[in-house]
XYZ file of C-alpha atoms in Angstrom:
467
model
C 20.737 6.226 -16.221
C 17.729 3.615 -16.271
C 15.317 3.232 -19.670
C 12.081 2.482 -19.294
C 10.842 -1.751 -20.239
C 8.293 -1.497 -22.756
C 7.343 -4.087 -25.803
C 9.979 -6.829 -23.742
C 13.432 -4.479 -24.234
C 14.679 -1.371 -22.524
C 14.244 2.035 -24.337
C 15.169 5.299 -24.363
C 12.645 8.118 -23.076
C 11.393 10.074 -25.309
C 11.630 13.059 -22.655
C 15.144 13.786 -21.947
C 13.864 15.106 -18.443
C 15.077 12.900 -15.318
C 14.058 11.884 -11.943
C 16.657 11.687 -9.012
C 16.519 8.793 -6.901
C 17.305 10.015 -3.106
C 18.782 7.959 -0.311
C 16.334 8.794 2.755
C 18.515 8.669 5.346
C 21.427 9.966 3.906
C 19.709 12.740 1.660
C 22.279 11.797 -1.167
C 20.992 11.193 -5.539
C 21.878 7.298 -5.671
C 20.610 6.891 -9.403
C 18.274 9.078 -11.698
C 15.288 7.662 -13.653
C 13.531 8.657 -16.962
C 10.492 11.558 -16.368
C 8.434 9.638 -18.940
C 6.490 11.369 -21.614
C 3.104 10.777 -22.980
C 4.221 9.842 -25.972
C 6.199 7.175 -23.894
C 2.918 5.755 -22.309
C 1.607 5.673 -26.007
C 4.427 3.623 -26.844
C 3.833 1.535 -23.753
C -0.325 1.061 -24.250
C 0.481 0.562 -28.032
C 2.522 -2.509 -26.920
C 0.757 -3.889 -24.533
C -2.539 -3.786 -26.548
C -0.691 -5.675 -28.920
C 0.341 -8.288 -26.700
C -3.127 -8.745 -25.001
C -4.586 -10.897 -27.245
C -2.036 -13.792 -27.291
C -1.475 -13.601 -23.717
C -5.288 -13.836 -22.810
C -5.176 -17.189 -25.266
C -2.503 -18.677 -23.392
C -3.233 -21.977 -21.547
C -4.090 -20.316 -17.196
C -1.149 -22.786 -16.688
C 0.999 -21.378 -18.990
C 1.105 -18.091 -17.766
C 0.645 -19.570 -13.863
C 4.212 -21.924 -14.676
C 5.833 -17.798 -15.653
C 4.307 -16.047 -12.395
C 5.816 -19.029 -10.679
C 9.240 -18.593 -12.136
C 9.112 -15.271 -11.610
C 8.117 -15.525 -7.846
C 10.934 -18.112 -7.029
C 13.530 -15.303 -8.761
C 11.896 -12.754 -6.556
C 13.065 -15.050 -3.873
C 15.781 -15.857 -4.640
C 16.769 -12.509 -5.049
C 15.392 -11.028 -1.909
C 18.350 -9.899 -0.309
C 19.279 -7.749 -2.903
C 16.260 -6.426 -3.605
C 15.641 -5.361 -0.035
C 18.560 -3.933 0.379
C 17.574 -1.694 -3.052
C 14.497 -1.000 -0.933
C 15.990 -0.285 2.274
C 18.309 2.512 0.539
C 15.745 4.096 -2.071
C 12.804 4.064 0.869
C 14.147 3.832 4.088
C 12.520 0.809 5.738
C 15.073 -0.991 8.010
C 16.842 -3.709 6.265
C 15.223 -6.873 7.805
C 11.535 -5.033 7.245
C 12.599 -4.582 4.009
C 13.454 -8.237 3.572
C 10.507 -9.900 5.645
C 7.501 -7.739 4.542
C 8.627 -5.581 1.301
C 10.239 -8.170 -0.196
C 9.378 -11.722 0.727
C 5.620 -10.921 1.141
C 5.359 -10.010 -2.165
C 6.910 -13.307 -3.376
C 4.205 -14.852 -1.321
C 1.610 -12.963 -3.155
C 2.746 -13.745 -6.629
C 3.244 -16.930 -5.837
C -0.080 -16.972 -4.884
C -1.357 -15.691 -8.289
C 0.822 -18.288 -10.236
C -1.818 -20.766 -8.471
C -4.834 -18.838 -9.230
C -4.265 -18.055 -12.276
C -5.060 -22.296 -13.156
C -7.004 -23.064 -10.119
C -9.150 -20.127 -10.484
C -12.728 -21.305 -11.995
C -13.144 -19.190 -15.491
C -16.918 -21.029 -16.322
C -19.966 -21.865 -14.538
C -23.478 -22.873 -15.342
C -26.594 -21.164 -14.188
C -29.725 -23.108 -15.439
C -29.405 -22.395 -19.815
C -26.552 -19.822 -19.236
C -22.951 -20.789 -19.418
C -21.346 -17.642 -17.330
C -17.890 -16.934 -18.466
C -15.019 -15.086 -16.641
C -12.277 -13.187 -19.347
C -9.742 -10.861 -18.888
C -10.762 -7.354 -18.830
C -7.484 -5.981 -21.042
C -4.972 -3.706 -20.545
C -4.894 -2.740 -17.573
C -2.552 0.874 -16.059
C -1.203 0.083 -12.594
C -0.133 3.106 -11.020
C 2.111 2.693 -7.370
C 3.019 4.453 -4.351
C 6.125 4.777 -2.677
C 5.704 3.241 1.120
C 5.598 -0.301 -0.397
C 7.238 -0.106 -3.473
C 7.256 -3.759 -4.385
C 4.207 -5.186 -2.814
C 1.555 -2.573 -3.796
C 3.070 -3.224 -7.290
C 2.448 -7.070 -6.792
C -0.701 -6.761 -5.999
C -1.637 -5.165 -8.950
C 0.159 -7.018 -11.716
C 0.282 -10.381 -10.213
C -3.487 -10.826 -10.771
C -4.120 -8.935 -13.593
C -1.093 -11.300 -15.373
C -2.792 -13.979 -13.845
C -6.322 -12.813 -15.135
C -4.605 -13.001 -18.889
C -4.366 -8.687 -18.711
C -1.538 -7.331 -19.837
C 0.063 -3.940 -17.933
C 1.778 -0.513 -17.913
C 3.184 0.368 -14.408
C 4.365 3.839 -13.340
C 5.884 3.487 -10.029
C 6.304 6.163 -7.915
C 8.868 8.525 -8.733
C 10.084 8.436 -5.290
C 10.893 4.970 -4.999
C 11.280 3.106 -8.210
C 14.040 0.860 -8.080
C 12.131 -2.273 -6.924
C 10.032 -1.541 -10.152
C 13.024 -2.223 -12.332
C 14.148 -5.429 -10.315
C 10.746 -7.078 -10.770
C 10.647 -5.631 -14.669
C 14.204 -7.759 -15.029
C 12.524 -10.461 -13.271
C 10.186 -10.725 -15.724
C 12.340 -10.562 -18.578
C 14.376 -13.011 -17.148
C 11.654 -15.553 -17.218
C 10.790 -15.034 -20.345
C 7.342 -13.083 -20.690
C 5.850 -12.475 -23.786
C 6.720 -9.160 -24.905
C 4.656 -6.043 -24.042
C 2.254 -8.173 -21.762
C 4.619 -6.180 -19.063
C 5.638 -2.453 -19.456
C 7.428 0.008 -17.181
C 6.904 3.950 -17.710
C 8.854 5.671 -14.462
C 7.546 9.097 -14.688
C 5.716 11.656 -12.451
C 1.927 11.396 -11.756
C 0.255 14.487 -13.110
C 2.358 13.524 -16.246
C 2.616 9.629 -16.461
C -0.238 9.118 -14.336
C -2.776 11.092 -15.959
C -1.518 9.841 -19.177
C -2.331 6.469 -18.204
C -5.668 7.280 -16.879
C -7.025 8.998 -19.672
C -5.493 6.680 -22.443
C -8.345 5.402 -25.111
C -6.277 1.868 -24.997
C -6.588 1.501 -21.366
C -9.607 -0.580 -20.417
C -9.080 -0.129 -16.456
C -6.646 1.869 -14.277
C -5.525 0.297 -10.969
C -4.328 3.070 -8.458
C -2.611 3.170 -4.757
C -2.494 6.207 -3.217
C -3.623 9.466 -1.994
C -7.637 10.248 -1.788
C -6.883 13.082 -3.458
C -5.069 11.666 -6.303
C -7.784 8.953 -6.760
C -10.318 11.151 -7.295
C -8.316 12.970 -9.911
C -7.622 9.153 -11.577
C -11.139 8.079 -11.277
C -12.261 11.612 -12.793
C -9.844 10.904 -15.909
C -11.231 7.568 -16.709
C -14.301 8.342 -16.093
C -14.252 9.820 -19.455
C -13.918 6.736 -21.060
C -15.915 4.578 -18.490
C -12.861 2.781 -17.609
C -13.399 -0.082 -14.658
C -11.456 1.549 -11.729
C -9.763 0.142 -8.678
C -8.607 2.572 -6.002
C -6.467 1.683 -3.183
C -7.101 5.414 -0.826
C -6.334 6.456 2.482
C -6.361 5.427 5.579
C -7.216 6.580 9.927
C -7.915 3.797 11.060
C -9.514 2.334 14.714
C -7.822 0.552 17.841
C -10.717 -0.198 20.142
C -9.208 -1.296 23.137
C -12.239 -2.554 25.555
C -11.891 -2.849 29.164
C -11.847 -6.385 29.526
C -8.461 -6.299 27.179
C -5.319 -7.113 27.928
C -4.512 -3.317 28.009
C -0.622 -3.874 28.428
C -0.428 -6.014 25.099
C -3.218 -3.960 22.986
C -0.847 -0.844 23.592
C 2.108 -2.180 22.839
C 0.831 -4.038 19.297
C -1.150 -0.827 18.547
C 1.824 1.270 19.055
C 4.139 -1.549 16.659
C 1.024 -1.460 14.084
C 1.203 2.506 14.124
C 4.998 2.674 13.784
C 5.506 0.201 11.629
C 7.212 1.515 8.105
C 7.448 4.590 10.168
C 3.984 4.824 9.565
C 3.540 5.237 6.393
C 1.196 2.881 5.906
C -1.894 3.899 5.182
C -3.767 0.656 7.008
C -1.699 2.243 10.295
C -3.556 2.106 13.489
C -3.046 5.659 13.754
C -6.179 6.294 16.721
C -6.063 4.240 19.927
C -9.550 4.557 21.496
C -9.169 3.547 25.169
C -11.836 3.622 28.099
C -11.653 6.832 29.943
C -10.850 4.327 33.250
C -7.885 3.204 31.573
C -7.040 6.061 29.700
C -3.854 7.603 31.727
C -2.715 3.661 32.037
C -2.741 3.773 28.466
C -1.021 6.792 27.503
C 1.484 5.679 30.073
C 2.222 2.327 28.251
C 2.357 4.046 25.144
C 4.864 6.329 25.983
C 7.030 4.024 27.155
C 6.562 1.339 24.351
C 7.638 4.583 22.180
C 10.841 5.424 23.522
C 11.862 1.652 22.705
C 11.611 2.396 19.104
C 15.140 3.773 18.040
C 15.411 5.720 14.846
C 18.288 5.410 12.829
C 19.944 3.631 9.909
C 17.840 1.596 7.929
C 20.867 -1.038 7.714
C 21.829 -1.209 11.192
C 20.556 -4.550 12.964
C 19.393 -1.876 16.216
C 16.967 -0.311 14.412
C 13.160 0.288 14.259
C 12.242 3.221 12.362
C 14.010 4.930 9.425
C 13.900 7.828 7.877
C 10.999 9.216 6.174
C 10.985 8.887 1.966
C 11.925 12.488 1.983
C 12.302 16.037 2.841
C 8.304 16.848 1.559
C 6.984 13.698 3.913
C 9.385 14.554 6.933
C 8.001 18.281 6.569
C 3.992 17.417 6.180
C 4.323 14.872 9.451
C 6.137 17.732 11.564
C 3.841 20.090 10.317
C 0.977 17.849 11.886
C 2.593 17.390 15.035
C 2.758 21.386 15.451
C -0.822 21.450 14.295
C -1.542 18.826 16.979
C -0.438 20.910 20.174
C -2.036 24.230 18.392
C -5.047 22.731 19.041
C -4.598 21.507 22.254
C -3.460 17.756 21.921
C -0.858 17.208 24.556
C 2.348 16.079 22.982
C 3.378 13.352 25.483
C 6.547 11.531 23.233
C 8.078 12.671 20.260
C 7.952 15.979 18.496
C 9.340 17.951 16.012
C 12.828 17.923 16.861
C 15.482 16.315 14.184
C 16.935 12.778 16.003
C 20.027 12.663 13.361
C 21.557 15.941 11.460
C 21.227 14.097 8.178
C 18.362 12.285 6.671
C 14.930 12.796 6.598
C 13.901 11.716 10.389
C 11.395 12.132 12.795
C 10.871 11.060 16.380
C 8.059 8.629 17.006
C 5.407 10.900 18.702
C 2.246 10.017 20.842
C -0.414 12.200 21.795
C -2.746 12.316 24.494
C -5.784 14.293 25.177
C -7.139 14.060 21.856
C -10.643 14.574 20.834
C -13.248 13.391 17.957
C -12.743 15.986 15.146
C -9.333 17.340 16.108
C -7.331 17.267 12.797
C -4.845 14.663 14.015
C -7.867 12.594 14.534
C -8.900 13.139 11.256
C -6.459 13.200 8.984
C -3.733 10.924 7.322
C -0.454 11.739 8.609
C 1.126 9.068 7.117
C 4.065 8.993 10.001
C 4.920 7.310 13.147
C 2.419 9.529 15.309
C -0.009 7.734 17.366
C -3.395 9.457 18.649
C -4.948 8.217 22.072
C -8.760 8.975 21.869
C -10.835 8.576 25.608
C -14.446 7.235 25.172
C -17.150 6.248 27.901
C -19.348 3.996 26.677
C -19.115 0.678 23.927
C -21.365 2.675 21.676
C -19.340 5.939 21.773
C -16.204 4.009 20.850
C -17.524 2.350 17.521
C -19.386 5.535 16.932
C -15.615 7.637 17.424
C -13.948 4.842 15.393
C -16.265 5.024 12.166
C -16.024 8.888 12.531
C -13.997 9.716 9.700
C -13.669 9.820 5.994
C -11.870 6.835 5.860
C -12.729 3.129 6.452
C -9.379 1.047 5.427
C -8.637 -0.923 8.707
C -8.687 -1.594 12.466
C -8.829 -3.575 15.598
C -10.537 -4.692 18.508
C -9.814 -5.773 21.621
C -11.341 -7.886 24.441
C -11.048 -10.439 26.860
C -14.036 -12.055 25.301
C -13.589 -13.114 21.063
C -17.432 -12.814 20.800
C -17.597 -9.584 22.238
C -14.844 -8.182 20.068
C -16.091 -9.914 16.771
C -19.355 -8.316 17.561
C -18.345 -4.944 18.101
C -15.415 -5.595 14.764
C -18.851 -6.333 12.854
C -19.794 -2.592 13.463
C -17.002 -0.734 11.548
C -17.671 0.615 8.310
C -13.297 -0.462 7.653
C -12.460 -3.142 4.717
C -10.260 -4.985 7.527
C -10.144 -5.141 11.398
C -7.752 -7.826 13.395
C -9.275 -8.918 16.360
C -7.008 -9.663 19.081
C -4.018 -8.952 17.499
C -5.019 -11.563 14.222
C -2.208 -11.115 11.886
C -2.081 -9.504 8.550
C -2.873 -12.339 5.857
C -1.685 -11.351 2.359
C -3.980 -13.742 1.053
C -7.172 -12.411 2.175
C -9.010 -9.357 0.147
C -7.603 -5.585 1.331
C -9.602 -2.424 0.390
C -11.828 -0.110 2.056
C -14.908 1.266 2.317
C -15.989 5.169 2.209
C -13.257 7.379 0.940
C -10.529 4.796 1.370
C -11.158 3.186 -1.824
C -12.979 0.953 -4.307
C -12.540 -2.899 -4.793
C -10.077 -5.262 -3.587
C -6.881 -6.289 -3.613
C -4.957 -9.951 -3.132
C -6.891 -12.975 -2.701
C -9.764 -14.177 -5.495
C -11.243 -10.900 -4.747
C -8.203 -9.412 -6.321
C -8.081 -11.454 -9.221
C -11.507 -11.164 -9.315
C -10.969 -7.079 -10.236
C -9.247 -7.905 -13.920
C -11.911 -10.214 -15.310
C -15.222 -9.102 -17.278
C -18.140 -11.400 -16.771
C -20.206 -12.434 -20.109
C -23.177 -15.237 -20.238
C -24.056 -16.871 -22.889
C -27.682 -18.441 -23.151
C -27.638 -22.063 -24.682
């Protein structure tokens, strides 16, 4: 069984509980994990409050040359790594390579740059401003993108001079322990990195609420993030939440229609949507509305679902049996109120493994709980609208303001109308995800940013000093 990485070696739990590790598609334990205590994340903040101050001294291009290193092992290392993500996860192999793994090298690679390029002083008339790192900092991680959404918390708050405890998700934590031997590989300073695999309301909460903690860093549920942010509120920790997502495709008539369906329908499916920056509502004039739903359908049934390692296909499993059973139970809630189910459904595609068919619906309206709520699977919403107005007004109708697109024949026209969601990101005309611009949301979806200077940006307390 693993140990946990805290202080710079592995140790031994102090709970003797465990956590399986489950193959998605084949529904089979392929290792088992430590269910950390609190008296493990004691252990862990004890070490890494230690560590903070000689880490926070050392030279931005000292600790910018170990990011580096540790980014070029990440690469190197890619294959195997995505093929650890591909079986504890599910994403097809060469997603898992391309975008869970090799992304993430990007972004750390990105933060071994910042961390010396990044200016730390300024002047402002008689007051020298001064940029420091906030402390020790508890990353907590979801499953979907089990290596990236961890990079993009400890890559700039290493870079910022912080040290860390991670929990990863108890779902998926074996990337967690690949980049944890990356690190010791490298040769960071011990306890300015610390890994604590354990289950939220224990590990988590734990993390949140610990006096030694000076900011908590969460991905996840809105839910959950309340419950974080409620925990350190108690000690008026700095807080950086990562939420959920329903987010836009405004498709205006002047669009290529044939090519905003199909890239909406790849954005929705992608991971087998469980991403929570998923174009999960396609909001389509009324004119071109049936055209739509036709294109959709049949850019769904191109998608196969199968084994994450064979070459054929586009959607795995779900993480497991509780995710598989929330996104059918959404699809029945769909038709029940009166959604027409036009590709997909509930029914199993494999006997083992924990699939789902990619699903469209049509005739859905503002409010209907499809329309509203994270699924977090590959089902895809068409919405009608009549008028420009009505679509921006249907698009920032939620909760949620994460992400989303527009469409037009004209890039004015679509800027103008991407200018009017309340969303942290929108691509406009297909623009492609850059992992080196700032992510968050607005509204429930979350608080700050992530990757970028903005990201960095998070992990560093601002002083001035009057001269």
């Amino acid at each position: 069984m693993r140990q946990l990485y805290i202080g710079g070696s592995w140790t031994a739990s102090a709970s003797d509980d465990v956590i399986e590790v489950v193959n998605p598609a084949t529904e089979e334990i392929i290792d088992r994990v430590p269910a950390g205590s609190p008296d493990d994340v004691e252990v862990a903040a004890a070490a890494a409050r230690r560590a903070f101050p000689g880490w926070a001294d050392m030279a931005a291009s000292e600790r910018g040359k170990l990011l580096g290193a540790a980014a070029e092992l990440l690469k190197q290392r890619s294959e195997e790594i995505a093929k650890t993500i591909a079986t504890d996860m599910g994403a097809p192999l060469g997603f898992a390579l391309k975008v869970q793994t090799l992304m993430p090298a990007t972004v750390l690679s990105s933060y071994a740059q910042l961390a010396e390029s990044y200016p730390r002083e300024s002047r402002i008339g008689n007051s020298m401003v001064v940029r420091e790192p906030i402390g020790v900092v508890a990353a907590i991680t979801p499953w979907n993108y089990p290596l990236h959404q961890i990079v993009c918390k400890v890559g700039p708050a290493l870079a910022a001079g912080c040290t860390v405890v991670l929990k990863p998700s108890e779902v998926a934590p074996l990337a967690a322990y690949a980049l944890a031997e990356i690190f010791a590989e490298v040769g960071l300073p011990p306890g300015v990195f610390n890994l604590v695999s354990g289950r939220g309301p224990v590990i988590g909460e734990a993390m949140a609420a610990h006096p030694e903690v000076d900011m908590v860093s969460f991905t996840g549920s809105t839910a959950a993030g309340r419950r974080v942010a409620s925990l350190a509120a108690e000690s008026v920790k700095r807080v950086a939440l990562e939420l959920g997502g329903k987010s836009a495709n405004i498709i205006l008539p002047d669009a290529d229609l044939a090519l905003a369906v199909k890239v909406g329908v790849a954005n929705c499916f992608v991971n087998a949507g469980q991403t929570c920056s998923a174009w999960s509502r396609m909001i389509v004039h009324r004119d071109q509305y049936d055209e739509a739903v036709g294109l959709a359908v049949e850019a769904a049934r191109g998608y196969r679902v199968g084994d994450p390692f064979d070459e054929s296909t586009r959607i795995g499993p779900l993480v497991s049996a509780t995710q598989r059973d929330r996104v059918v139970r959404y699809v029945n809630r769909g038709q029940e109120e009166g959604a027409r189910l036009v590709a997909g459904g509930t029914e199993r595609p494999h006997e083992r493994g924990y699939y789902v068919e990619p699903t469209v619906f049509a005739a859905v309206e503002p409010g209907m709980t499809i329309e509203q709520e994270e699924i977090f699977g590959p089902v895809l919403s068409l919405i009608p609208y009549t008028t420009e107005d009505a679509a921006v007004q249907i698009a920032n109708g939620t909760k949620y303001g994460l992400a989303g697109a527009v469409w037009s024949g004209d890039e004015d026209r679509a800027v103008a109308v991407a200018r009017r969601l309340r969303t942290g990101q929108v691509s406009v005309n297909g623009g492609r995800f850059n992992p080196l611009a700032p992510f968050g949301g607005y509204k429930q979806s979350g608080v700050g940013r992530e990757l970028g200077e903005q990201g960095l940006e998070e992990y560093l307390e601002t002083k001035a000093m009057q001269l």
